[in-house]
Amino acid sequence: MEKYQQKIKQKIKDLTETKEMLTQFLTGRSLIDVIKLKEPLRSFEEQYDTEAMLRYSKAREQQTYIQNNSKSNADEIKKQLENIFKKIAILSNAQLPTEMGIQNEIDKLYQLLFKIMGCSLKIFAAIGKEYVVDQRFVSFFEKYGVKDYPEYLATAMKYYVEVKGRE
């Protein structure tokens, strides 16, 4: 009976949390914000994965990402992304976002994202915009020490999409 009582207490707790989340959602908070409030200590990657699943679970890109990315290659992908972002940060001191050196690195970024999730040019442009508007990305890119780095990346990515779209 004690075990049964514990199970009931846990169910009540879970239902209370669900009710609170639903109330917040119904009063105008976005579902993403409600979930973030419930689990604020998760890592950036975990938050991103959860949000991507909630927003884009039916999108072809998200399905490809799920199929192509196991835990075993996640570290390699992170390493490749880190190298690309570092190189762009270094080049950004001497080149405009539209110049060849930067655009070559942006192409590497696009190719990597295409490989891991079948990223379309439209999605790639949207990712660039997210780098600017999502404070978590803004904070993430601070480590590169480049003033307005998210804006620089978004501009370079937008230019890349415009050029590729004309090809």
PDB file of C-alpha atoms in Angstrom:
ATOM      1  CA  MET A   1       0.000   0.000   0.000  1.00  0.00           C
ATOM      2  CA  GLU A   2       2.923   2.344   0.734  1.00  0.00           C
ATOM      3  CA  LYS A   3       4.324   1.796  -2.776  1.00  0.00           C
ATOM      4  CA  TYR A   4       0.915   2.456  -4.251  1.00  0.00           C
ATOM      5  CA  GLN A   5       0.633   5.635  -2.185  1.00  0.00           C
ATOM      6  CA  GLN A   6       4.065   6.804  -3.499  1.00  0.00           C
ATOM      7  CA  LYS A   7       2.934   6.169  -7.083  1.00  0.00           C
ATOM      8  CA  ILE A   8      -0.207   8.229  -6.502  1.00  0.00           C
ATOM      9  CA  LYS A   9       1.831  11.068  -4.955  1.00  0.00           C
ATOM     10  CA  GLN A  10       4.144  11.050  -7.995  1.00  0.00           C
ATOM     11  CA  LYS A  11       1.189  11.113 -10.376  1.00  0.00           C
ATOM     12  CA  ILE A  12      -0.318  14.048  -8.479  1.00  0.00           C
ATOM     13  CA  LYS A  13       3.013  15.883  -8.674  1.00  0.00           C
ATOM     14  CA  ASP A  14       3.348  15.196 -12.416  1.00  0.00           C
ATOM     15  CA  LEU A  15      -0.242  16.281 -13.075  1.00  0.00           C
ATOM     16  CA  THR A  16       0.242  19.462 -11.030  1.00  0.00           C
ATOM     17  CA  GLU A  17       3.349  20.343 -13.075  1.00  0.00           C
ATOM     18  CA  THR A  18       1.495  19.619 -16.303  1.00  0.00           C
ATOM     19  CA  LYS A  19      -1.416  21.780 -15.162  1.00  0.00           C
ATOM     20  CA  GLU A  20       0.956  24.658 -14.340  1.00  0.00           C
ATOM     21  CA  MET A  21       2.665  24.360 -17.739  1.00  0.00           C
ATOM     22  CA  LEU A  22      -0.713  24.267 -19.501  1.00  0.00           C
ATOM     23  CA  THR A  23      -1.903  27.320 -17.568  1.00  0.00           C
ATOM     24  CA  GLN A  24       1.237  29.232 -18.572  1.00  0.00           C
ATOM     25  CA  PHE A  25       0.763  28.187 -22.187  1.00  0.00           C
ATOM     26  CA  LEU A  26      -2.904  29.197 -22.194  1.00  0.00           C
ATOM     27  CA  THR A  27      -2.071  32.609 -20.729  1.00  0.00           C
ATOM     28  CA  GLY A  28       0.173  33.429 -23.657  1.00  0.00           C
ATOM     29  CA  ARG A  29       3.598  31.947 -22.990  1.00  0.00           C
ATOM     30  CA  SER A  30       5.114  29.997 -25.842  1.00  0.00           C
ATOM     31  CA  LEU A  31       5.355  26.256 -25.376  1.00  0.00           C
ATOM     32  CA  ILE A  32       9.133  26.468 -25.820  1.00  0.00           C
ATOM     33  CA  ASP A  33       9.406  29.031 -22.994  1.00  0.00           C
ATOM     34  CA  VAL A  34       7.215  26.917 -20.724  1.00  0.00           C
ATOM     35  CA  ILE A  35       9.451  23.893 -21.252  1.00  0.00           C
ATOM     36  CA  LYS A  36      12.611  25.973 -20.722  1.00  0.00           C
ATOM     37  CA  LEU A  37      11.213  27.207 -17.400  1.00  0.00           C
ATOM     38  CA  LYS A  38      10.548  23.659 -16.295  1.00  0.00           C
ATOM     39  CA  GLU A  39      14.061  22.457 -17.100  1.00  0.00           C
ATOM     40  CA  PRO A  40      16.386  25.491 -16.976  1.00  0.00           C
ATOM     41  CA  LEU A  41      19.556  23.568 -16.092  1.00  0.00           C
ATOM     42  CA  ARG A  42      19.768  21.444 -19.222  1.00  0.00           C
ATOM     43  CA  SER A  43      22.720  21.959 -21.517  1.00  0.00           C
ATOM     44  CA  PHE A  44      22.508  24.164 -24.574  1.00  0.00           C
ATOM     45  CA  GLU A  45      22.647  21.105 -26.842  1.00  0.00           C
ATOM     46  CA  GLU A  46      19.827  19.371 -24.963  1.00  0.00           C
ATOM     47  CA  GLN A  47      17.660  22.493 -25.107  1.00  0.00           C
ATOM     48  CA  TYR A  48      18.352  22.882 -28.814  1.00  0.00           C
ATOM     49  CA  ASP A  49      17.519  19.239 -29.497  1.00  0.00           C
ATOM     50  CA  THR A  50      14.260  19.476 -27.534  1.00  0.00           C
ATOM     51  CA  GLU A  51      13.189  22.667 -29.267  1.00  0.00           C
ATOM     52  CA  ALA A  52      14.087  21.317 -32.693  1.00  0.00           C
ATOM     53  CA  MET A  53      12.037  18.208 -31.994  1.00  0.00           C
ATOM     54  CA  LEU A  54       9.048  20.257 -30.810  1.00  0.00           C
ATOM     55  CA  ARG A  55       9.173  22.747 -33.667  1.00  0.00           C
ATOM     56  CA  TYR A  56      10.361  20.617 -36.548  1.00  0.00           C
ATOM     57  CA  SER A  57       9.657  16.978 -35.685  1.00  0.00           C
ATOM     58  CA  LYS A  58       7.822  16.437 -38.966  1.00  0.00           C
ATOM     59  CA  ALA A  59      10.302  18.355 -41.103  1.00  0.00           C
ATOM     60  CA  ARG A  60      12.471  16.331 -43.449  1.00  0.00           C
ATOM     61  CA  GLU A  61      15.609  18.002 -42.062  1.00  0.00           C
ATOM     62  CA  GLN A  62      14.817  16.966 -38.486  1.00  0.00           C
ATOM     63  CA  GLN A  63      14.097  13.390 -39.549  1.00  0.00           C
ATOM     64  CA  THR A  64      17.405  13.246 -41.439  1.00  0.00           C
ATOM     65  CA  TYR A  65      19.215  14.679 -38.434  1.00  0.00           C
ATOM     66  CA  ILE A  66      17.747  11.994 -36.156  1.00  0.00           C
ATOM     67  CA  GLN A  67      18.711   9.226 -38.585  1.00  0.00           C
ATOM     68  CA  ASN A  68      22.246  10.475 -39.249  1.00  0.00           C
ATOM     69  CA  ASN A  69      23.395  11.503 -35.808  1.00  0.00           C
ATOM     70  CA  SER A  70      24.195   9.090 -33.104  1.00  0.00           C
ATOM     71  CA  LYS A  71      26.029   9.920 -29.913  1.00  0.00           C
ATOM     72  CA  SER A  72      29.127   8.365 -31.422  1.00  0.00           C
ATOM     73  CA  ASN A  73      29.586  11.046 -34.059  1.00  0.00           C
ATOM     74  CA  ALA A  74      28.259  13.989 -32.041  1.00  0.00           C
ATOM     75  CA  ASP A  75      31.733  14.829 -30.724  1.00  0.00           C
ATOM     76  CA  GLU A  76      33.180  14.829 -34.241  1.00  0.00           C
ATOM     77  CA  ILE A  77      30.419  17.138 -35.469  1.00  0.00           C
ATOM     78  CA  LYS A  78      31.011  19.511 -32.540  1.00  0.00           C
ATOM     79  CA  LYS A  79      34.726  19.536 -33.332  1.00  0.00           C
ATOM     80  CA  GLN A  80      34.093  20.341 -37.001  1.00  0.00           C
ATOM     81  CA  LEU A  81      31.651  23.123 -36.112  1.00  0.00           C
ATOM     82  CA  GLU A  82      34.100  24.544 -33.588  1.00  0.00           C
ATOM     83  CA  ASN A  83      36.871  24.609 -36.209  1.00  0.00           C
ATOM     84  CA  ILE A  84      34.653  26.377 -38.729  1.00  0.00           C
ATOM     85  CA  PHE A  85      33.488  28.982 -36.201  1.00  0.00           C
ATOM     86  CA  LYS A  86      37.086  29.602 -35.034  1.00  0.00           C
ATOM     87  CA  LYS A  87      38.319  30.065 -38.594  1.00  0.00           C
ATOM     88  CA  ILE A  88      35.502  32.488 -39.401  1.00  0.00           C
ATOM     89  CA  ALA A  89      36.249  34.413 -36.205  1.00  0.00           C
ATOM     90  CA  ILE A  90      39.901  34.765 -37.191  1.00  0.00           C
ATOM     91  CA  LEU A  91      39.097  35.766 -40.766  1.00  0.00           C
ATOM     92  CA  SER A  92      36.401  38.208 -39.654  1.00  0.00           C
ATOM     93  CA  ASN A  93      39.077  40.632 -38.441  1.00  0.00           C
ATOM     94  CA  ALA A  94      40.331  41.142 -42.002  1.00  0.00           C
ATOM     95  CA  GLN A  95      37.460  40.193 -44.316  1.00  0.00           C
ATOM     96  CA  LEU A  96      33.924  41.258 -45.011  1.00  0.00           C
ATOM     97  CA  PRO A  97      31.231  38.570 -44.707  1.00  0.00           C
ATOM     98  CA  THR A  98      30.940  38.520 -48.507  1.00  0.00           C
ATOM     99  CA  GLU A  99      34.616  37.862 -49.235  1.00  0.00           C
ATOM    100  CA  MET A 100      35.912  34.572 -50.596  1.00  0.00           C
ATOM    101  CA  GLY A 101      37.735  33.316 -47.471  1.00  0.00           C
ATOM    102  CA  ILE A 102      34.657  33.758 -45.299  1.00  0.00           C
ATOM    103  CA  GLN A 103      32.345  32.365 -47.958  1.00  0.00           C
ATOM    104  CA  ASN A 104      34.546  29.262 -48.240  1.00  0.00           C
ATOM    105  CA  GLU A 105      34.107  28.659 -44.503  1.00  0.00           C
ATOM    106  CA  ILE A 106      30.384  29.356 -44.731  1.00  0.00           C
ATOM    107  CA  ASP A 107      30.235  26.752 -47.501  1.00  0.00           C
ATOM    108  CA  LYS A 108      31.927  24.256 -45.156  1.00  0.00           C
ATOM    109  CA  LEU A 109      29.321  25.087 -42.512  1.00  0.00           C
ATOM    110  CA  TYR A 110      26.491  24.599 -44.990  1.00  0.00           C
ATOM    111  CA  GLN A 111      27.953  21.324 -46.284  1.00  0.00           C
ATOM    112  CA  LEU A 112      28.289  20.005 -42.726  1.00  0.00           C
ATOM    113  CA  LEU A 113      24.711  20.953 -41.857  1.00  0.00           C
ATOM    114  CA  PHE A 114      23.523  19.468 -45.141  1.00  0.00           C
ATOM    115  CA  LYS A 115      25.355  16.243 -44.336  1.00  0.00           C
ATOM    116  CA  ILE A 116      23.929  15.903 -40.836  1.00  0.00           C
ATOM    117  CA  MET A 117      20.359  17.045 -41.517  1.00  0.00           C
ATOM    118  CA  GLY A 118      19.817  17.633 -45.208  1.00  0.00           C
ATOM    119  CA  CYS A 119      19.728  21.375 -44.504  1.00  0.00           C
ATOM    120  CA  SER A 120      18.086  23.369 -47.303  1.00  0.00           C
ATOM    121  CA  LEU A 121      19.242  26.889 -48.168  1.00  0.00           C
ATOM    122  CA  LYS A 122      16.039  28.230 -46.611  1.00  0.00           C
ATOM    123  CA  ILE A 123      16.736  26.432 -43.328  1.00  0.00           C
ATOM    124  CA  PHE A 124      20.374  27.566 -43.438  1.00  0.00           C
ATOM    125  CA  ALA A 125      19.249  31.208 -43.707  1.00  0.00           C
ATOM    126  CA  ALA A 126      16.840  30.661 -40.793  1.00  0.00           C
ATOM    127  CA  ILE A 127      19.660  29.228 -38.678  1.00  0.00           C
ATOM    128  CA  GLY A 128      21.680  32.381 -39.369  1.00  0.00           C
ATOM    129  CA  LYS A 129      18.787  34.520 -38.140  1.00  0.00           C
ATOM    130  CA  GLU A 130      18.514  32.400 -34.986  1.00  0.00           C
ATOM    131  CA  TYR A 131      22.185  33.100 -34.242  1.00  0.00           C
ATOM    132  CA  VAL A 132      21.215  36.762 -33.827  1.00  0.00           C
ATOM    133  CA  VAL A 133      17.842  36.565 -32.085  1.00  0.00           C
ATOM    134  CA  ASP A 134      18.332  33.632 -29.704  1.00  0.00           C
ATOM    135  CA  GLN A 135      20.242  34.822 -26.652  1.00  0.00           C
ATOM    136  CA  ARG A 136      21.668  31.355 -26.082  1.00  0.00           C
ATOM    137  CA  PHE A 137      23.429  31.497 -29.450  1.00  0.00           C
ATOM    138  CA  VAL A 138      24.579  35.054 -28.779  1.00  0.00           C
ATOM    139  CA  SER A 139      26.086  33.892 -25.467  1.00  0.00           C
ATOM    140  CA  PHE A 140      27.624  30.816 -27.115  1.00  0.00           C
ATOM    141  CA  PHE A 141      29.417  32.920 -29.735  1.00  0.00           C
ATOM    142  CA  GLU A 142      30.872  35.338 -27.160  1.00  0.00           C
ATOM    143  CA  LYS A 143      33.722  32.894 -26.567  1.00  0.00           C
ATOM    144  CA  TYR A 144      35.182  33.781 -29.969  1.00  0.00           C
ATOM    145  CA  GLY A 145      35.836  37.356 -28.859  1.00  0.00           C
ATOM    146  CA  VAL A 146      34.469  38.959 -32.016  1.00  0.00           C
ATOM    147  CA  LYS A 147      32.212  41.970 -31.594  1.00  0.00           C
ATOM    148  CA  ASP A 148      28.787  41.294 -33.135  1.00  0.00           C
ATOM    149  CA  TYR A 149      29.876  37.815 -34.221  1.00  0.00           C
ATOM    150  CA  PRO A 150      26.310  36.435 -34.549  1.00  0.00           C
ATOM    151  CA  GLU A 151      25.383  39.329 -36.851  1.00  0.00           C
ATOM    152  CA  TYR A 152      28.540  38.757 -38.876  1.00  0.00           C
ATOM    153  CA  LEU A 153      27.717  35.065 -39.274  1.00  0.00           C
ATOM    154  CA  ALA A 154      24.095  35.781 -40.185  1.00  0.00           C
ATOM    155  CA  THR A 155      25.186  38.291 -42.827  1.00  0.00           C
ATOM    156  CA  ALA A 156      27.704  35.857 -44.303  1.00  0.00           C
ATOM    157  CA  MET A 157      25.123  33.058 -44.307  1.00  0.00           C
ATOM    158  CA  LYS A 158      22.471  35.278 -45.908  1.00  0.00           C
ATOM    159  CA  TYR A 159      24.901  36.288 -48.658  1.00  0.00           C
ATOM    160  CA  TYR A 160      25.825  32.640 -49.216  1.00  0.00           C
ATOM    161  CA  VAL A 161      22.141  31.709 -49.599  1.00  0.00           C
ATOM    162  CA  GLU A 162      21.532  34.594 -52.007  1.00  0.00           C
ATOM    163  CA  VAL A 163      24.484  33.574 -54.203  1.00  0.00           C
ATOM    164  CA  LYS A 164      23.630  29.868 -54.124  1.00  0.00           C
ATOM    165  CA  GLY A 165      19.990  30.648 -54.829  1.00  0.00           C
ATOM    166  CA  ARG A 166      20.980  32.370 -58.079  1.00  0.00           C
ATOM    167  CA  GLU A 167      23.080  29.421 -59.258  1.00  0.00           C
TER     168      GLU A 167
END
